[in-house]
CSV table of C-alpha atoms in Angstrom, one decimal:
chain,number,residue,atom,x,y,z
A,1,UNK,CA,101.3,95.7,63.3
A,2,UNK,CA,102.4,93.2,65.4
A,3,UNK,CA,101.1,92.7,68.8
A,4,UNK,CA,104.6,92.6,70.6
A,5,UNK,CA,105.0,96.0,68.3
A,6,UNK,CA,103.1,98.1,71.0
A,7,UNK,CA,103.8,99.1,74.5
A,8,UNK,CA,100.2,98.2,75.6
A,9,UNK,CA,101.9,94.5,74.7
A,10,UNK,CA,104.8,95.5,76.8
A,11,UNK,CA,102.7,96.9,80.0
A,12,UNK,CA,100.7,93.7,80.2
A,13,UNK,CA,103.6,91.1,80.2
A,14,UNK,CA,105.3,93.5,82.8
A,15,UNK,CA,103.1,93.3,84.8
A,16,UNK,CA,101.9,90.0,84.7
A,17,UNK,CA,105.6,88.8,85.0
A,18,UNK,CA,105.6,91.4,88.4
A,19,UNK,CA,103.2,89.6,90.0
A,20,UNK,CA,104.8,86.3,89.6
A,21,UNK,CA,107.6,87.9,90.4
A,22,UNK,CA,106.2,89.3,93.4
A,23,UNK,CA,104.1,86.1,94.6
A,24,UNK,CA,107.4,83.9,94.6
A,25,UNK,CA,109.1,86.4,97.0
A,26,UNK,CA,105.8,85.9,99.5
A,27,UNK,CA,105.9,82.3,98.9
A,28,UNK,CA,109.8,82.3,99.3
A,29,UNK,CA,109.6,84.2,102.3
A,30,UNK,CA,106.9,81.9,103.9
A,31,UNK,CA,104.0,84.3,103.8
A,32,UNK,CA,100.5,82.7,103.4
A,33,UNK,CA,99.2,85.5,101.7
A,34,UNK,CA,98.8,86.1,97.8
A,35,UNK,CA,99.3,89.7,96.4
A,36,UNK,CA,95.7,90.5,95.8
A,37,UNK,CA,95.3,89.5,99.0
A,38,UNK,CA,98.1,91.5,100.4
A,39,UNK,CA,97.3,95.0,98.0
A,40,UNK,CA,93.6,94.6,100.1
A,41,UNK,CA,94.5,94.0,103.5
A,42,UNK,CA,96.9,96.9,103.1
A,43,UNK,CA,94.2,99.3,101.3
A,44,UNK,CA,92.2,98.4,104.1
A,45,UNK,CA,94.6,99.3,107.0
A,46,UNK,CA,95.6,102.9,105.3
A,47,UNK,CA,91.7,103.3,104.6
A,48,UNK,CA,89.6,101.4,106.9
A,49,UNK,CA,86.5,104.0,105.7
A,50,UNK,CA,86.4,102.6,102.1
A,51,UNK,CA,83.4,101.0,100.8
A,52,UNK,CA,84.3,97.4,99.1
A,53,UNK,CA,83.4,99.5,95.6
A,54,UNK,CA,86.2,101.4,96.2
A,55,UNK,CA,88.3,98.9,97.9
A,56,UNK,CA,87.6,97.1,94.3
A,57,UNK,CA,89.0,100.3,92.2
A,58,UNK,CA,92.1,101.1,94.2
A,59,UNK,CA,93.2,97.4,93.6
A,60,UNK,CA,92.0,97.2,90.0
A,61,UNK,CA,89.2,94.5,90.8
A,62,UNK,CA,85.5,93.8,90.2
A,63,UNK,CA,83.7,94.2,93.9
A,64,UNK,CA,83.0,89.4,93.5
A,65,UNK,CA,86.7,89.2,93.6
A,66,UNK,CA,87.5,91.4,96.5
A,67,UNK,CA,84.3,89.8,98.2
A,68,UNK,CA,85.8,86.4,97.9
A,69,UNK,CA,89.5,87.9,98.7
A,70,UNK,CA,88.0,89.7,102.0
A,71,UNK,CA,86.3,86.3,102.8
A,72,UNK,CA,89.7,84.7,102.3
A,73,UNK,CA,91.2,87.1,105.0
A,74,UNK,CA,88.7,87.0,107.3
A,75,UNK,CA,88.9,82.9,107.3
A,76,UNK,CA,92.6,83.4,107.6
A,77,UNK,CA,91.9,86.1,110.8
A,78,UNK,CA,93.5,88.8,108.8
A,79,UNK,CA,90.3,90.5,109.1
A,80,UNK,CA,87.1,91.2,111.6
A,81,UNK,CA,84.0,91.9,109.8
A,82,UNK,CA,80.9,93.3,111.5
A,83,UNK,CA,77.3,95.1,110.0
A,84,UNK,CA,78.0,98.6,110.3
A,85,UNK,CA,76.1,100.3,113.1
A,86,UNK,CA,75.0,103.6,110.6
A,87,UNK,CA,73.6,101.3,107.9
A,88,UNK,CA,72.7,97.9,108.9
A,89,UNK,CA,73.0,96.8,105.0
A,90,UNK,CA,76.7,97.3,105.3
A,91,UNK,CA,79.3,95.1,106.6
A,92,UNK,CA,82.3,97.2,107.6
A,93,UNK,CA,86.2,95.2,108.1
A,94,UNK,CA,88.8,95.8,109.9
A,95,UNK,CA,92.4,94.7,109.8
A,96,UNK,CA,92.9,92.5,112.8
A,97,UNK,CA,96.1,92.2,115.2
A,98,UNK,CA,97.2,89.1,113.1
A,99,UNK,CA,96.2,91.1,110.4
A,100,UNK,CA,98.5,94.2,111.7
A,101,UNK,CA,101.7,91.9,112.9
A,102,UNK,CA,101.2,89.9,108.9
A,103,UNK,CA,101.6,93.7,107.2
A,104,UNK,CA,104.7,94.3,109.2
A,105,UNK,CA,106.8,90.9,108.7
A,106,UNK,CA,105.4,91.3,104.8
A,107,UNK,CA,107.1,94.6,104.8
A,108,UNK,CA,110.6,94.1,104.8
A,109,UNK,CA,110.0,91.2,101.3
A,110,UNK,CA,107.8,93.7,99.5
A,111,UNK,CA,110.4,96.4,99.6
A,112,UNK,CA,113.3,94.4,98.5
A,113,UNK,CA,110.8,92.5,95.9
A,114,UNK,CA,110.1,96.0,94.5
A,115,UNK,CA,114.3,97.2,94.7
A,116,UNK,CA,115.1,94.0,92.8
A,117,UNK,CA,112.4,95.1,90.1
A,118,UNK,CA,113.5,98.2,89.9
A,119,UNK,CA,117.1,97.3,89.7
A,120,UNK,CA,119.4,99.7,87.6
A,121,UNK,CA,116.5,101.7,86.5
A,122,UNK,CA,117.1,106.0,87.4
A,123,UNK,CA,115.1,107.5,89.8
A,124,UNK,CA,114.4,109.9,86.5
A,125,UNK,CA,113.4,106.8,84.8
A,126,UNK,CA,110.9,105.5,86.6
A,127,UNK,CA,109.8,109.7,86.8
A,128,UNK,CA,109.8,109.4,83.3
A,129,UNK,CA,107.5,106.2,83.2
A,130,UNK,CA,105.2,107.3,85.9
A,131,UNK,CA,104.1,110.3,83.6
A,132,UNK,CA,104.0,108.1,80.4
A,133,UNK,CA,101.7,106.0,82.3
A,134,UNK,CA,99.5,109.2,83.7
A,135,UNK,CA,99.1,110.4,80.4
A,136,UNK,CA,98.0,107.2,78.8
A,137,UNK,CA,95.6,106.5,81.6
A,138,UNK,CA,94.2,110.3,81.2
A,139,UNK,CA,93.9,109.6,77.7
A,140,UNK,CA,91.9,106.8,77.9
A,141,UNK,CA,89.4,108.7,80.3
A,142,UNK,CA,89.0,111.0,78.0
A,143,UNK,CA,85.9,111.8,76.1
A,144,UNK,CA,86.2,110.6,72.4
């Protein structure tokens, strides 16, 4: 079988091609932020209780990458970072004003990015998708 034969070939170039995709409508729009940066500043202002482990598994990363990202947005002022006063080992972030006012004008570009994506496809379609995807994912968490 061919590798462009399988949909696991098909997932992977969507996506890759998605995030280009995505990262020339922030670059386009003037937005000094990339979209790993942007998927943790925003799981960190709808979650600011997280741990960076899980920070790392809602935004598919190893904990060293979303280290160096959260470094990256603290540099930029996107994010405060202080030793948490319940465990002195722990740094705990939080999304800054700039941070906050960043999130908002992104907003507007990473709707429309995601409507021009999804262009033409049925709301049933993408329903349709979503559960194709669920299952795989289920199946490849379960026990063999």
């Amino acid at each position: 079988m061919f590798l462009e034969q399988t949909i696991f070939y098909h997932i992977e170039r969507t996506i890759k091609r998605y995030r280009q995709f995505a990262q020339a409508r922030l670059n386009e729009a003037g937005f000094d932020i990339t979209v790993d940066q942007w998927l943790v500043l925003n799981t960190i202002l709808k979650h600011q209780e997280l741990s960076q482990a899980d920070i790392a598994q809602r935004v598919f990363k190893d904990q060293a990458s979303v280290a160096r990202i959260t470094d990256l947005l603290v540099k930029k002022g996107y994010l405060s970072r202080a030793t948490s006063a319940n465990d002195r080992r722990r740094n705990e972030v939080a999304v800054t004003p700039e941070g906050l006012a960043l999130m908002e004008a992104v907003m507007p570009t990473v709707k429309l990015y995601r409507n021009d994506a999804l262009n033409d496809i049925s709301p049933e379609d993408i329903k349709h998708m979503q559960t194709t995807l669920d299952a795989i994912f289920d199946n490849c968490n379960s026990p063999t």
